[in-house]
Structure formats: structure tokens, C-alpha cells
Amino acid sequence: MSDPIPGAKEHIDAARTLAATIDDIPADTQLLPIERVGVIGAGTMGGGITMNFLTAGIPVTIVEMTQEALDRGVATMRKNYENTVKRGKMDAALAEAAMGRLNPTLDFDALAQADLIIEAVYENMDVKKEVFGRIDKIAKPGAILASNTSYLDIDEIASATSRPESVLGMHFFSPANVMKLLEVVRGKATGKAQLATVMALSVKIGKVPVVSGVCHGFIGNRMLSPRQAQAHALIMEGANYWDVDEALLEFGFPMGPWQMADLAGVDIGWHRDPNRIESLRDALCAVGRWGQKTKKGFYDYDDNRQRTPSDEVKAIIADFAKKEGKPQRSIDRQEIRERLLYPMISEGALILEEGISQRASDIDTVWLNGYGWPAWTGGPMFWADHIGLKTVVDGLEKHGLPVAPLLAKKAAAGETFN
């Protein structure tokens, strides 16, 4: 970790303020009243989302399919509030009042009174379209309909309704009652009043909202994707996976990609057949290496969750590299860092070029508040400006990686993003 880049703190503060501004929506746009919220799904995300509104004094009706799932979700929320009180972060009376604003139910029709309905169900397009078709039939006129999807096409979700102007994305980050970032996804038909209302409401519930257009993964997860691809390529070429993590830790991230996989669960999305091994993840899951929850994932963990690199994992990776015919070589942390971070800048340039993000500073705000990008840099695009866009382009070309046209153009002209 280095000394802060000059102007980084000022840039972060200005960027956060600017992110709340939507270029084509007048500041005096009439906002819609939001007096009651509905949440569909009482799992980890649904419960966390609900707590934001309860804490801010807004009543929530939360709907589940089974009594067991509903009871479990309510119990988790109560426990989270109790823990907050124990840590001295909240008064017990306020926590009790928050829980008193919750209406848990199995009756989907109870959502008819909500001014904003947020869907937090399984990340599957068919499931989400079915849910939105049901919401459309019962939601009152003027209600805003939001999806908590992390990746999926908001326009396609909106097509399941008769009111696409009321549909947008509200991508909360886990744990949703703690993480500050909220990507507000604007569909092609999303109304200006609906978007402005959700942006203002996001601030009221303590979030840092950033507008994103529709694309796979929006701003944050889309930029994460090339980093993950390079993290995998590096360990297939001979880099130690712990060196890949350490390269980002040294830069100032709270964790690297393989630590993150262990924390989230290596088994997320796994097909559950230990005899079907088509990827590195399959191989790890087949031998019970599911992450921190099984005390072994990419790393081995002790009772205090302290990690140690695993010889078993190193052998599994070497076996995969051999099957793929990848020649092995020693890779230093400088190359690792360049290959992890520079492709993210190129992807950020594409996001700007396509109009997915309004401005480069919005990208910085997303990564600073949702993904642990180190504050000393001012954010990915500000950091790229500081080290020089030509440095980024030269690095990408040296490693045989694609360069976004906007990045190449700005680098050639000696320009910056911010």
C-alpha cells in the first residue's frame, strides 16, 4: 500500500456527490411518495434489504413461500438487530421499533399496498419474469417495481409487466444491511420520476447510489469479470494462487479473488455431482473444499479462520494446468497486479463508451463502496489517470490483452478519464 495519491480524498468526496446527479433528469423532478415497501424473499438478501428500510422508519411487508423460510428470515433480522444493540451501535428501543415496522406474511396479495416492491428471489430470468408478472397483476398504480438482480437484463424483466416505466434494478450488495453501495439500474423505459425517487430514497436508507445502464453485470460485476478471468489464467500459467491474493492485498484490497471465493463459498452454483469434474471449482468441491464453511477451500482454515495455503489445492491446480497443456513459469507480483487491474480499466472504458456509466467518477464510486478498492488510489479510473493511461495501454499490450478504443484514444491524446 502506498501514500495517498494527491487529490484522491477530494475526488472521492466530489465523485460521491456527483453520482447522485442524473444528467437528463431535472433537480426539481417531482418524487413519488414511498410510505410502505414490499420485499419478496426473506433469505440473506431479502432480509438485509428489509432492515435498511425498517431502520429508516419505513414499514415493510416481506413475503415468503413457506412459513419455515419466513420464520427463519425474521429470526435472522431480529438477531442482527440484537447484535447491533450489543455492540452499542443502536439503542434497544430503536431496534424493537424497527422490528415493529415489519409485516411478515405468506400472502402475496399483501404487497398491493406497497409503493415500492423489491424482488430478491433466485437469480434466474424465468423465475424473475414469473414473479414480475405476478407483481404486475396486484401492485397498485404508480408503484415502483424493482429487481435486486446482480447481472440480469432489467429490460427483459420489465417485459413481463404492463408498466415497464415503473421497473428498475436495485442491486444491493451483501450483507445488504451493511454494505453502502446501491447500483440503481435504469432500463430503457424506466421513468424519470421513478429513477429520481429511488435515488433519493437510497440516500435516506443510508446507501451510496450510482446509476447504471443495462448490461451483463452492470458496472461493478462487469469490471470484476476480466479480473477473475486473469486470476484464473495466472494460476494456470504457474503463479501461486496465494501470490495472486497477496498482490491485491499489498495494493490495499481487503482480500484477493481466491480468499473472496472461500468467503462466498466455492460451491455456489456447483452442480453437486462429485464425479463430474469439468472445472477447477468442480475438482475442489468434489473433495469437500467448499470454502471457509468447511474449513477448507482454496486455503485451509483453523478455528480462528486463519488461512494457510494448501498442498492439495496446489496439486489440483497443477493437474488442471497439465490437462490444458499450459507451460508453467514463475510469475512475479508486478505482472500479477498488472494483469488483474489493467483489464478492469479497459472494461471501465468500454462501460463509459457504451453509456452504461454516466461518468468515470461513478465507476470509482462503485468500486470504492462495493468492492473494497483501496481509497488511497481514489478509485480505479482516478488511479489509471494518475499512473498514466499510456502505462495501462502498454501493460495490456505487453500481456497480449485487449485495449478498449476509448482507452487507446485517450492514452494517445494524453488525456484522462476524470
CSV table of C-alpha atoms in Angstrom, one decimal:
chain,number,residue,atom,x,y,z
A,1,MET,CA,0.0,0.0,0.0
A,2,SER,CA,1.3,3.5,-0.9
A,3,ASP,CA,0.8,7.0,0.2
A,4,PRO,CA,-2.5,8.5,-0.9
A,5,ILE,CA,-2.5,9.9,-4.5
A,6,PRO,CA,-2.7,13.7,-4.3
A,7,GLY,CA,-6.3,14.8,-4.6
A,8,ALA,CA,-7.7,11.3,-4.0
A,9,LYS,CA,-9.8,12.2,-1.0
A,10,GLU,CA,-11.2,15.3,-2.6
A,11,HIS,CA,-12.0,13.2,-5.7
A,12,ILE,CA,-13.8,10.6,-3.7
A,13,ASP,CA,-16.0,13.2,-1.9
A,14,ALA,CA,-16.8,15.0,-5.1
A,15,ALA,CA,-17.5,11.8,-7.0
A,16,ARG,CA,-19.9,10.6,-4.4
A,17,THR,CA,-21.9,13.8,-4.6
A,18,LEU,CA,-21.8,13.8,-8.4
A,19,ALA,CA,-23.0,10.2,-8.5
A,20,ALA,CA,-26.4,11.3,-7.1
A,21,THR,CA,-26.9,13.6,-10.1
A,22,ILE,CA,-28.6,12.2,-13.2
A,23,ASP,CA,-27.6,14.2,-16.3
A,24,ASP,CA,-31.0,14.2,-18.1
A,25,ILE,CA,-33.3,14.5,-15.0
A,26,PRO,CA,-34.1,18.0,-13.7
A,27,ALA,CA,-33.3,18.5,-10.0
A,28,ASP,CA,-36.9,19.6,-9.4
A,29,THR,CA,-38.4,16.4,-10.7
A,30,GLN,CA,-41.5,15.5,-8.6
A,31,LEU,CA,-40.7,12.4,-6.5
A,32,LEU,CA,-43.2,9.7,-5.8
A,33,PRO,CA,-44.3,9.1,-2.2
A,34,ILE,CA,-42.8,5.9,-0.6
A,35,GLU,CA,-44.6,5.2,2.6
A,36,ARG,CA,-44.6,1.4,2.5
A,37,VAL,CA,-42.2,-1.1,0.9
A,38,GLY,CA,-42.7,-4.7,-0.1
A,39,VAL,CA,-39.9,-7.3,-0.3
A,40,ILE,CA,-40.2,-10.7,-2.0
A,41,GLY,CA,-37.9,-13.2,-0.4
A,42,ALA,CA,-36.8,-13.4,3.2
A,43,GLY,CA,-33.4,-15.0,2.5
A,44,THR,CA,-30.0,-13.4,3.2
A,45,MET,CA,-30.5,-10.6,0.6
A,46,GLY,CA,-34.2,-10.0,1.2
A,47,GLY,CA,-33.7,-9.8,5.0
A,48,GLY,CA,-30.8,-7.4,4.7
A,49,ILE,CA,-32.6,-5.2,2.2
A,50,THR,CA,-35.7,-5.1,4.5
A,51,MET,CA,-33.6,-4.0,7.5
A,52,ASN,CA,-32.4,-0.8,5.6
A,53,PHE,CA,-36.0,0.4,5.4
A,54,LEU,CA,-37.1,-0.7,8.9
A,55,THR,CA,-34.1,1.2,10.4
A,56,ALA,CA,-35.0,4.3,8.3
A,57,GLY,CA,-38.6,4.3,9.7
A,58,ILE,CA,-40.3,2.8,6.6
A,59,PRO,CA,-42.7,-0.1,7.2
A,60,VAL,CA,-42.0,-3.3,5.2
A,61,THR,CA,-44.2,-6.2,4.1
A,62,ILE,CA,-42.0,-9.2,3.5
A,63,VAL,CA,-43.4,-12.2,1.6
A,64,GLU,CA,-42.1,-15.8,1.5
A,65,MET,CA,-43.4,-19.1,0.1
A,66,THR,CA,-43.2,-21.2,3.2
A,67,GLN,CA,-43.7,-20.4,6.9
A,68,GLU,CA,-40.3,-22.0,7.8
A,69,ALA,CA,-38.4,-19.7,5.4
A,70,LEU,CA,-40.4,-16.7,6.7
A,71,ASP,CA,-39.7,-17.5,10.3
A,72,ARG,CA,-36.0,-18.1,9.6
A,73,GLY,CA,-35.7,-14.8,7.8
A,74,VAL,CA,-37.5,-12.8,10.6
A,75,ALA,CA,-35.3,-14.6,13.3
A,76,THR,CA,-32.1,-13.6,11.4
A,77,MET,CA,-33.2,-10.0,11.2
A,78,ARG,CA,-34.0,-9.9,14.9
A,79,LYS,CA,-30.7,-11.5,15.7
A,80,ASN,CA,-28.9,-8.9,13.5
A,81,TYR,CA,-30.6,-6.1,15.4
A,82,GLU,CA,-29.8,-7.7,18.8
A,83,ASN,CA,-26.1,-8.0,17.8
A,84,THR,CA,-26.1,-4.3,16.7
A,85,VAL,CA,-27.5,-3.3,20.1
A,86,LYS,CA,-24.9,-5.5,21.9
A,87,ARG,CA,-22.1,-3.7,20.1
A,88,GLY,CA,-23.5,-0.4,21.2
A,89,LYS,CA,-24.3,0.7,17.7
A,90,MET,CA,-28.1,1.0,18.3
A,91,ASP,CA,-30.5,1.7,21.1
A,92,ALA,CA,-32.6,-1.3,22.1
A,93,ALA,CA,-35.8,0.7,21.9
A,94,LEU,CA,-35.0,1.7,18.3
A,95,ALA,CA,-34.2,-1.9,17.3
A,96,GLU,CA,-37.5,-3.0,18.8
A,97,ALA,CA,-39.3,-0.2,16.9
A,98,ALA,CA,-37.7,-1.2,13.7
A,99,MET,CA,-38.8,-4.8,14.1
A,100,GLY,CA,-42.3,-3.5,14.9
A,101,ARG,CA,-42.5,-2.0,11.4
A,102,LEU,CA,-42.2,-5.5,9.8
A,103,ASN,CA,-45.2,-7.3,8.5
A,104,PRO,CA,-44.1,-10.9,7.6
A,105,THR,CA,-46.6,-12.9,5.5
A,106,LEU,CA,-47.2,-15.7,3.1
A,107,ASP,CA,-49.9,-13.7,1.3
A,108,PHE,CA,-48.5,-12.3,-2.0
A,109,ASP,CA,-51.6,-10.1,-2.3
A,110,ALA,CA,-50.4,-8.1,0.8
A,111,LEU,CA,-48.0,-6.4,-1.5
A,112,ALA,CA,-50.8,-4.5,-3.1
A,113,GLN,CA,-50.4,-1.6,-0.6
A,114,ALA,CA,-46.7,-1.1,-1.2
A,115,ASP,CA,-45.4,2.0,-3.0
A,116,LEU,CA,-42.1,0.2,-3.9
A,117,ILE,CA,-41.8,-3.6,-4.3
A,118,ILE,CA,-38.3,-5.2,-4.4
A,119,GLU,CA,-37.8,-8.7,-5.7
A,120,ALA,CA,-35.0,-10.7,-4.0
A,121,VAL,CA,-35.5,-14.2,-5.3
A,122,TYR,CA,-33.3,-16.7,-7.1
A,123,GLU,CA,-31.0,-15.3,-9.8
A,124,ASN,CA,-32.8,-16.9,-12.8
A,125,MET,CA,-34.5,-15.0,-15.6
A,126,ASP,CA,-37.5,-17.3,-15.9
A,127,VAL,CA,-38.2,-17.1,-12.1
A,128,LYS,CA,-37.8,-13.3,-12.0
A,129,LYS,CA,-40.1,-12.8,-15.0
A,130,GLU,CA,-42.8,-15.0,-13.4
A,131,VAL,CA,-42.5,-13.0,-10.2
A,132,PHE,CA,-42.8,-9.7,-12.0
A,133,GLY,CA,-45.8,-11.0,-14.0
A,134,ARG,CA,-47.5,-11.7,-10.6
A,135,ILE,CA,-46.5,-8.4,-9.1
A,136,ASP,CA,-47.9,-6.5,-12.1
A,137,LYS,CA,-51.3,-8.0,-11.5
A,138,ILE,CA,-51.6,-6.9,-7.9
A,139,ALA,CA,-49.3,-3.8,-7.4
A,140,LYS,CA,-51.2,-0.5,-7.1
A,141,PRO,CA,-51.0,2.0,-9.9
A,142,GLY,CA,-47.8,4.1,-9.6
A,143,ALA,CA,-45.9,1.5,-7.5
A,144,ILE,CA,-42.2,1.1,-8.4
A,145,LEU,CA,-41.2,-2.4,-9.2
A,146,ALA,CA,-37.5,-3.2,-8.5
A,147,SER,CA,-35.3,-6.3,-9.0
A,148,ASN,CA,-32.2,-7.0,-6.9
A,149,THR,CA,-30.6,-8.9,-9.7
A,150,SER,CA,-26.8,-8.8,-9.9
A,151,TYR,CA,-26.4,-9.5,-13.6
A,152,LEU,CA,-29.7,-10.0,-15.5
A,153,ASP,CA,-31.3,-7.8,-18.1
A,154,ILE,CA,-33.8,-5.3,-16.5
A,155,ASP,CA,-35.4,-4.6,-19.8
A,156,GLU,CA,-36.3,-8.3,-20.3
A,157,ILE,CA,-37.6,-8.5,-16.7
A,158,ALA,CA,-39.7,-5.3,-17.4
A,159,SER,CA,-41.2,-7.0,-20.5
A,160,ALA,CA,-43.1,-9.4,-18.1
A,161,THR,CA,-45.1,-6.4,-16.9
A,162,SER,CA,-47.6,-3.9,-18.5
A,163,ARG,CA,-45.7,-1.0,-16.9
A,164,PRO,CA,-42.0,-1.0,-17.9
A,165,GLU,CA,-41.7,2.7,-16.9
A,166,SER,CA,-42.1,1.5,-13.3
A,167,VAL,CA,-39.4,-1.2,-13.5
A,168,LEU,CA,-35.7,-0.7,-12.5
A,169,GLY,CA,-32.9,-2.5,-10.8
A,170,MET,CA,-31.8,-2.0,-7.2
A,171,HIS,CA,-28.7,-4.1,-6.8
A,172,PHE,CA,-27.8,-4.2,-3.1
A,173,PHE,CA,-24.5,-5.7,-2.0
A,174,SER,CA,-24.2,-8.4,0.6
A,175,PRO,CA,-24.6,-8.1,3.5
A,176,ALA,CA,-27.3,-5.7,2.3
A,177,ASN,CA,-27.9,-4.1,5.8
A,178,VAL,CA,-24.2,-3.2,6.0
A,179,MET,CA,-22.7,-2.5,2.5
A,180,LYS,CA,-23.1,1.1,1.3
A,181,LEU,CA,-23.2,0.7,-2.4
A,182,LEU,CA,-26.5,0.5,-4.3
A,183,GLU,CA,-26.4,0.2,-8.1
A,184,VAL,CA,-29.7,1.6,-9.4
A,185,VAL,CA,-30.2,0.1,-12.9
A,186,ARG,CA,-32.0,2.2,-15.4
A,187,GLY,CA,-34.0,0.3,-18.0
A,188,LYS,CA,-34.7,1.7,-21.5
A,189,ALA,CA,-38.3,2.5,-20.4
A,190,THR,CA,-37.7,3.4,-16.7
A,191,GLY,CA,-39.5,6.7,-15.9
A,192,LYS,CA,-37.6,9.8,-14.8
A,193,ALA,CA,-39.7,10.2,-11.7
A,194,GLN,CA,-39.3,6.6,-10.7
A,195,LEU,CA,-35.5,6.8,-11.1
A,196,ALA,CA,-35.2,10.1,-9.2
A,197,THR,CA,-37.4,8.7,-6.4
A,198,VAL,CA,-35.2,5.6,-5.9
A,199,MET,CA,-32.0,7.6,-6.0
A,200,ALA,CA,-33.4,10.0,-3.2
A,201,LEU,CA,-34.7,7.0,-1.2
A,202,SER,CA,-31.4,5.2,-1.4
A,203,VAL,CA,-29.7,8.1,0.4
A,204,LYS,CA,-32.5,8.1,3.0
A,205,ILE,CA,-31.7,4.5,3.8
A,206,GLY,CA,-28.0,5.2,4.2
A,207,LYS,CA,-26.8,4.0,0.8
A,208,VAL,CA,-24.4,5.4,-1.8
A,209,PRO,CA,-26.5,5.1,-5.1
A,210,VAL,CA,-24.9,5.0,-8.5
A,211,VAL,CA,-26.9,4.8,-11.8
A,212,SER,CA,-26.0,2.1,-14.2
A,213,GLY,CA,-27.4,1.2,-17.6
A,214,VAL,CA,-28.4,-2.3,-18.6
A,215,CYS,CA,-25.6,-4.8,-19.4
A,216,HIS,CA,-24.5,-8.1,-18.0
A,217,GLY,CA,-23.2,-7.4,-14.5
A,218,PHE,CA,-23.9,-3.6,-14.7
A,219,ILE,CA,-20.8,-1.6,-13.6
A,220,GLY,CA,-19.2,-3.5,-10.7
A,221,ASN,CA,-19.6,-7.1,-11.6
A,222,ARG,CA,-18.9,-6.4,-15.3
A,223,MET,CA,-15.5,-5.0,-14.3
A,224,LEU,CA,-14.9,-7.8,-11.9
A,225,SER,CA,-15.3,-10.4,-14.7
A,226,PRO,CA,-12.0,-9.7,-16.6
A,227,ARG,CA,-10.1,-9.6,-13.2
A,228,GLN,CA,-11.5,-13.1,-12.3
A,229,ALA,CA,-10.5,-14.4,-15.8
A,230,GLN,CA,-7.0,-13.2,-15.4
A,231,ALA,CA,-6.8,-14.6,-11.8
A,232,HIS,CA,-7.6,-18.0,-13.2
A,233,ALA,CA,-5.3,-17.6,-16.2
A,234,LEU,CA,-2.4,-16.7,-13.9
A,235,ILE,CA,-2.7,-19.8,-11.7
A,236,MET,CA,-3.0,-22.0,-14.8
A,237,GLU,CA,0.3,-20.5,-16.1
A,238,GLY,CA,2.2,-21.2,-12.9
A,239,ALA,CA,1.5,-18.3,-10.5
A,240,ASN,CA,0.9,-19.4,-6.9
A,241,TYR,CA,-2.7,-18.7,-6.1
A,242,TRP,CA,-1.7,-17.1,-2.7
A,243,ASP,CA,0.6,-14.8,-4.6
A,244,VAL,CA,-2.4,-13.7,-6.7
A,245,ASP,CA,-4.2,-12.8,-3.5
A,246,GLU,CA,-1.2,-11.2,-1.9
A,247,ALA,CA,-0.7,-8.9,-4.9
A,248,LEU,CA,-4.1,-7.4,-4.3
A,249,LEU,CA,-3.6,-7.3,-0.5
A,250,GLU,CA,-0.4,-5.4,-1.0
A,251,PHE,CA,-2.2,-2.9,-3.3
A,252,GLY,CA,-4.7,-2.3,-0.4
A,253,PHE,CA,-7.7,-4.6,-1.2
A,254,PRO,CA,-9.2,-6.3,1.9
A,255,MET,CA,-9.0,-9.6,0.2
A,256,GLY,CA,-7.9,-11.3,-3.1
A,257,PRO,CA,-10.0,-13.3,-5.5
A,258,TRP,CA,-9.3,-16.7,-4.0
A,259,GLN,CA,-10.0,-15.5,-0.5
A,260,MET,CA,-13.2,-14.0,-1.8
A,261,ALA,CA,-14.2,-17.3,-3.3
A,262,ASP,CA,-13.6,-19.1,0.0
A,263,LEU,CA,-15.6,-16.5,1.9
A,264,ALA,CA,-18.6,-16.6,-0.5
A,265,GLY,CA,-18.5,-20.4,-0.9
A,266,VAL,CA,-16.6,-22.2,-3.6
A,267,ASP,CA,-19.7,-24.4,-4.0
A,268,ILE,CA,-22.0,-21.6,-5.1
A,269,GLY,CA,-23.6,-22.7,-8.4
A,270,TRP,CA,-21.9,-26.1,-8.2
A,271,HIS,CA,-23.9,-28.9,-9.9
A,272,ARG,CA,-23.4,-31.2,-6.8
A,273,ASP,CA,-22.1,-34.2,-8.8
A,274,PRO,CA,-18.6,-35.1,-7.4
A,275,ASN,CA,-18.0,-37.4,-10.4
A,276,ARG,CA,-18.5,-34.7,-13.0
A,277,ILE,CA,-15.3,-32.6,-13.0
A,278,GLU,CA,-15.2,-30.0,-15.7
A,279,SER,CA,-13.5,-27.1,-13.9
A,280,LEU,CA,-11.2,-26.2,-11.1
A,281,ARG,CA,-14.2,-25.4,-8.9
A,282,ASP,CA,-15.7,-28.8,-9.6
A,283,ALA,CA,-12.5,-30.5,-8.6
A,284,LEU,CA,-12.3,-28.5,-5.3
A,285,CYS,CA,-15.9,-29.2,-4.5
A,286,ALA,CA,-15.6,-32.9,-5.2
A,287,VAL,CA,-13.1,-33.3,-2.4
A,288,GLY,CA,-15.2,-31.2,0.1
A,289,ARG,CA,-13.2,-27.9,-0.4
A,290,TRP,CA,-16.2,-25.6,-0.3
A,291,GLY,CA,-14.6,-22.6,1.4
A,292,GLN,CA,-14.5,-21.2,5.0
A,293,LYS,CA,-17.7,-23.0,6.0
A,294,THR,CA,-16.0,-26.4,5.6
A,295,LYS,CA,-12.6,-25.1,6.9
A,296,LYS,CA,-11.1,-25.7,3.5
A,297,GLY,CA,-11.4,-24.2,0.1
A,298,PHE,CA,-8.5,-22.7,-1.8
A,299,TYR,CA,-6.9,-22.4,1.7
A,300,ASP,CA,-7.0,-24.5,4.8
A,301,TYR,CA,-8.6,-22.7,7.8
A,302,ASP,CA,-8.0,-23.1,11.5
A,303,ASP,CA,-10.7,-22.4,14.2
A,304,ASN,CA,-9.9,-18.6,14.1
A,305,ARG,CA,-10.4,-18.6,10.2
A,306,GLN,CA,-6.7,-18.0,9.7
A,307,ARG,CA,-5.7,-19.3,6.3
A,308,THR,CA,-2.8,-21.4,5.1
A,309,PRO,CA,-2.0,-22.4,1.5
A,310,SER,CA,-2.9,-26.0,0.7
A,311,ASP,CA,-0.7,-28.5,-1.0
A,312,GLU,CA,-3.8,-30.4,-2.1
A,313,VAL,CA,-5.1,-27.4,-3.9
A,314,LYS,CA,-1.7,-26.7,-5.5
A,315,ALA,CA,-1.7,-30.3,-6.8
A,316,ILE,CA,-5.2,-29.9,-8.2
A,317,ILE,CA,-4.3,-26.7,-10.0
A,318,ALA,CA,-1.1,-28.3,-11.4
A,319,ASP,CA,-3.2,-31.2,-12.6
A,320,PHE,CA,-5.6,-28.9,-14.4
A,321,ALA,CA,-2.8,-26.9,-16.0
A,322,LYS,CA,-1.2,-30.1,-17.2
A,323,LYS,CA,-4.5,-31.2,-18.8
A,324,GLU,CA,-4.8,-27.9,-20.5
A,325,GLY,CA,-1.3,-28.2,-21.8
A,326,LYS,CA,-0.2,-24.9,-20.1
A,327,PRO,CA,3.6,-24.4,-19.9
A,328,GLN,CA,4.5,-23.4,-16.3
A,329,ARG,CA,6.6,-20.4,-15.4
A,330,SER,CA,7.4,-18.2,-12.4
A,331,ILE,CA,5.3,-15.0,-12.4
A,332,ASP,CA,6.2,-12.0,-10.2
A,333,ARG,CA,3.7,-9.9,-8.3
A,334,GLN,CA,4.2,-6.9,-10.6
A,335,GLU,CA,2.9,-8.9,-13.6
A,336,ILE,CA,0.1,-10.3,-11.5
A,337,ARG,CA,-1.1,-6.9,-10.4
A,338,GLU,CA,-0.9,-5.5,-14.0
A,339,ARG,CA,-2.9,-8.4,-15.4
A,340,LEU,CA,-5.5,-8.2,-12.6
A,341,LEU,CA,-6.0,-4.4,-12.6
A,342,TYR,CA,-5.3,-3.1,-16.1
A,343,PRO,CA,-8.1,-5.2,-17.8
A,344,MET,CA,-10.5,-3.6,-15.3
A,345,ILE,CA,-9.6,-0.1,-16.6
A,346,SER,CA,-10.1,-1.2,-20.2
A,347,GLU,CA,-13.5,-2.7,-19.2
A,348,GLY,CA,-14.3,0.6,-17.4
A,349,ALA,CA,-13.5,2.5,-20.7
A,350,LEU,CA,-16.0,0.2,-22.5
A,351,ILE,CA,-18.6,0.9,-19.9
A,352,LEU,CA,-18.1,4.7,-20.5
A,353,GLU,CA,-18.1,4.3,-24.2
A,354,GLU,CA,-21.4,2.4,-24.2
A,355,GLY,CA,-23.0,4.9,-21.9
A,356,ILE,CA,-23.6,2.3,-19.1
A,357,SER,CA,-22.0,4.7,-16.6
A,358,GLN,CA,-22.6,8.4,-16.9
A,359,ARG,CA,-19.1,9.3,-15.9
A,360,ALA,CA,-15.7,7.9,-14.9
A,361,SER,CA,-16.1,9.0,-11.3
A,362,ASP,CA,-19.3,6.9,-10.9
A,363,ILE,CA,-17.2,3.8,-11.7
A,364,ASP,CA,-14.8,4.9,-8.9
A,365,THR,CA,-17.7,5.3,-6.5
A,366,VAL,CA,-19.0,1.8,-7.3
A,367,TRP,CA,-15.6,0.1,-6.7
A,368,LEU,CA,-14.7,2.2,-3.6
A,369,ASN,CA,-18.1,1.4,-1.9
A,370,GLY,CA,-18.9,-2.1,-3.1
A,371,TYR,CA,-15.7,-4.0,-3.8
A,372,GLY,CA,-13.1,-2.7,-1.4
A,373,TRP,CA,-11.0,-0.8,-4.0
A,374,PRO,CA,-8.4,0.9,-1.8
A,375,ALA,CA,-9.2,4.6,-1.1
A,376,TRP,CA,-5.6,5.8,-1.3
A,377,THR,CA,-5.9,5.5,-5.1
A,378,GLY,CA,-9.1,7.5,-5.5
A,379,GLY,CA,-10.8,4.6,-7.4
A,380,PRO,CA,-9.8,2.6,-10.5
A,381,MET,CA,-10.3,5.3,-13.1
A,382,PHE,CA,-8.6,8.0,-11.0
A,383,TRP,CA,-5.7,5.7,-10.3
A,384,ALA,CA,-5.4,4.9,-14.0
A,385,ASP,CA,-5.2,8.7,-14.7
A,386,HIS,CA,-2.5,9.0,-12.1
A,387,ILE,CA,-0.2,6.3,-13.4
A,388,GLY,CA,-0.9,7.4,-17.0
A,389,LEU,CA,-3.3,5.8,-19.4
A,390,LYS,CA,-0.3,5.1,-21.7
A,391,THR,CA,1.2,2.9,-18.9
A,392,VAL,CA,-2.1,0.9,-18.8
A,393,VAL,CA,-2.2,0.5,-22.6
A,394,ASP,CA,1.4,-0.5,-22.8
A,395,GLY,CA,0.9,-3.0,-20.0
A,396,LEU,CA,-2.2,-4.5,-21.7
A,397,GLU,CA,-0.4,-4.8,-25.0
A,398,LYS,CA,2.7,-6.4,-23.3
A,399,HIS,CA,0.5,-9.1,-21.8
A,400,GLY,CA,-1.5,-9.6,-25.0
A,401,LEU,CA,-4.7,-8.3,-23.5
A,402,PRO,CA,-7.4,-6.2,-25.3
A,403,VAL,CA,-7.4,-2.4,-25.2
A,404,ALA,CA,-10.8,-0.6,-25.3
A,405,PRO,CA,-10.9,2.0,-28.1
A,406,LEU,CA,-11.7,4.9,-25.7
A,407,LEU,CA,-8.7,3.9,-23.5
A,408,ALA,CA,-6.4,3.8,-26.6
A,409,LYS,CA,-7.7,7.1,-27.9
A,410,LYS,CA,-7.3,8.9,-24.6
A,411,ALA,CA,-3.9,7.5,-24.0
A,412,ALA,CA,-2.7,8.6,-27.5
A,413,ALA,CA,-4.1,12.1,-26.9
A,414,GLY,CA,-2.5,12.3,-23.4
A,415,GLU,CA,-6.0,12.7,-21.9
A,416,THR,CA,-7.5,11.4,-18.6
A,417,PHE,CA,-10.9,9.9,-17.7
A,418,ASN,CA,-11.6,12.3,-14.8
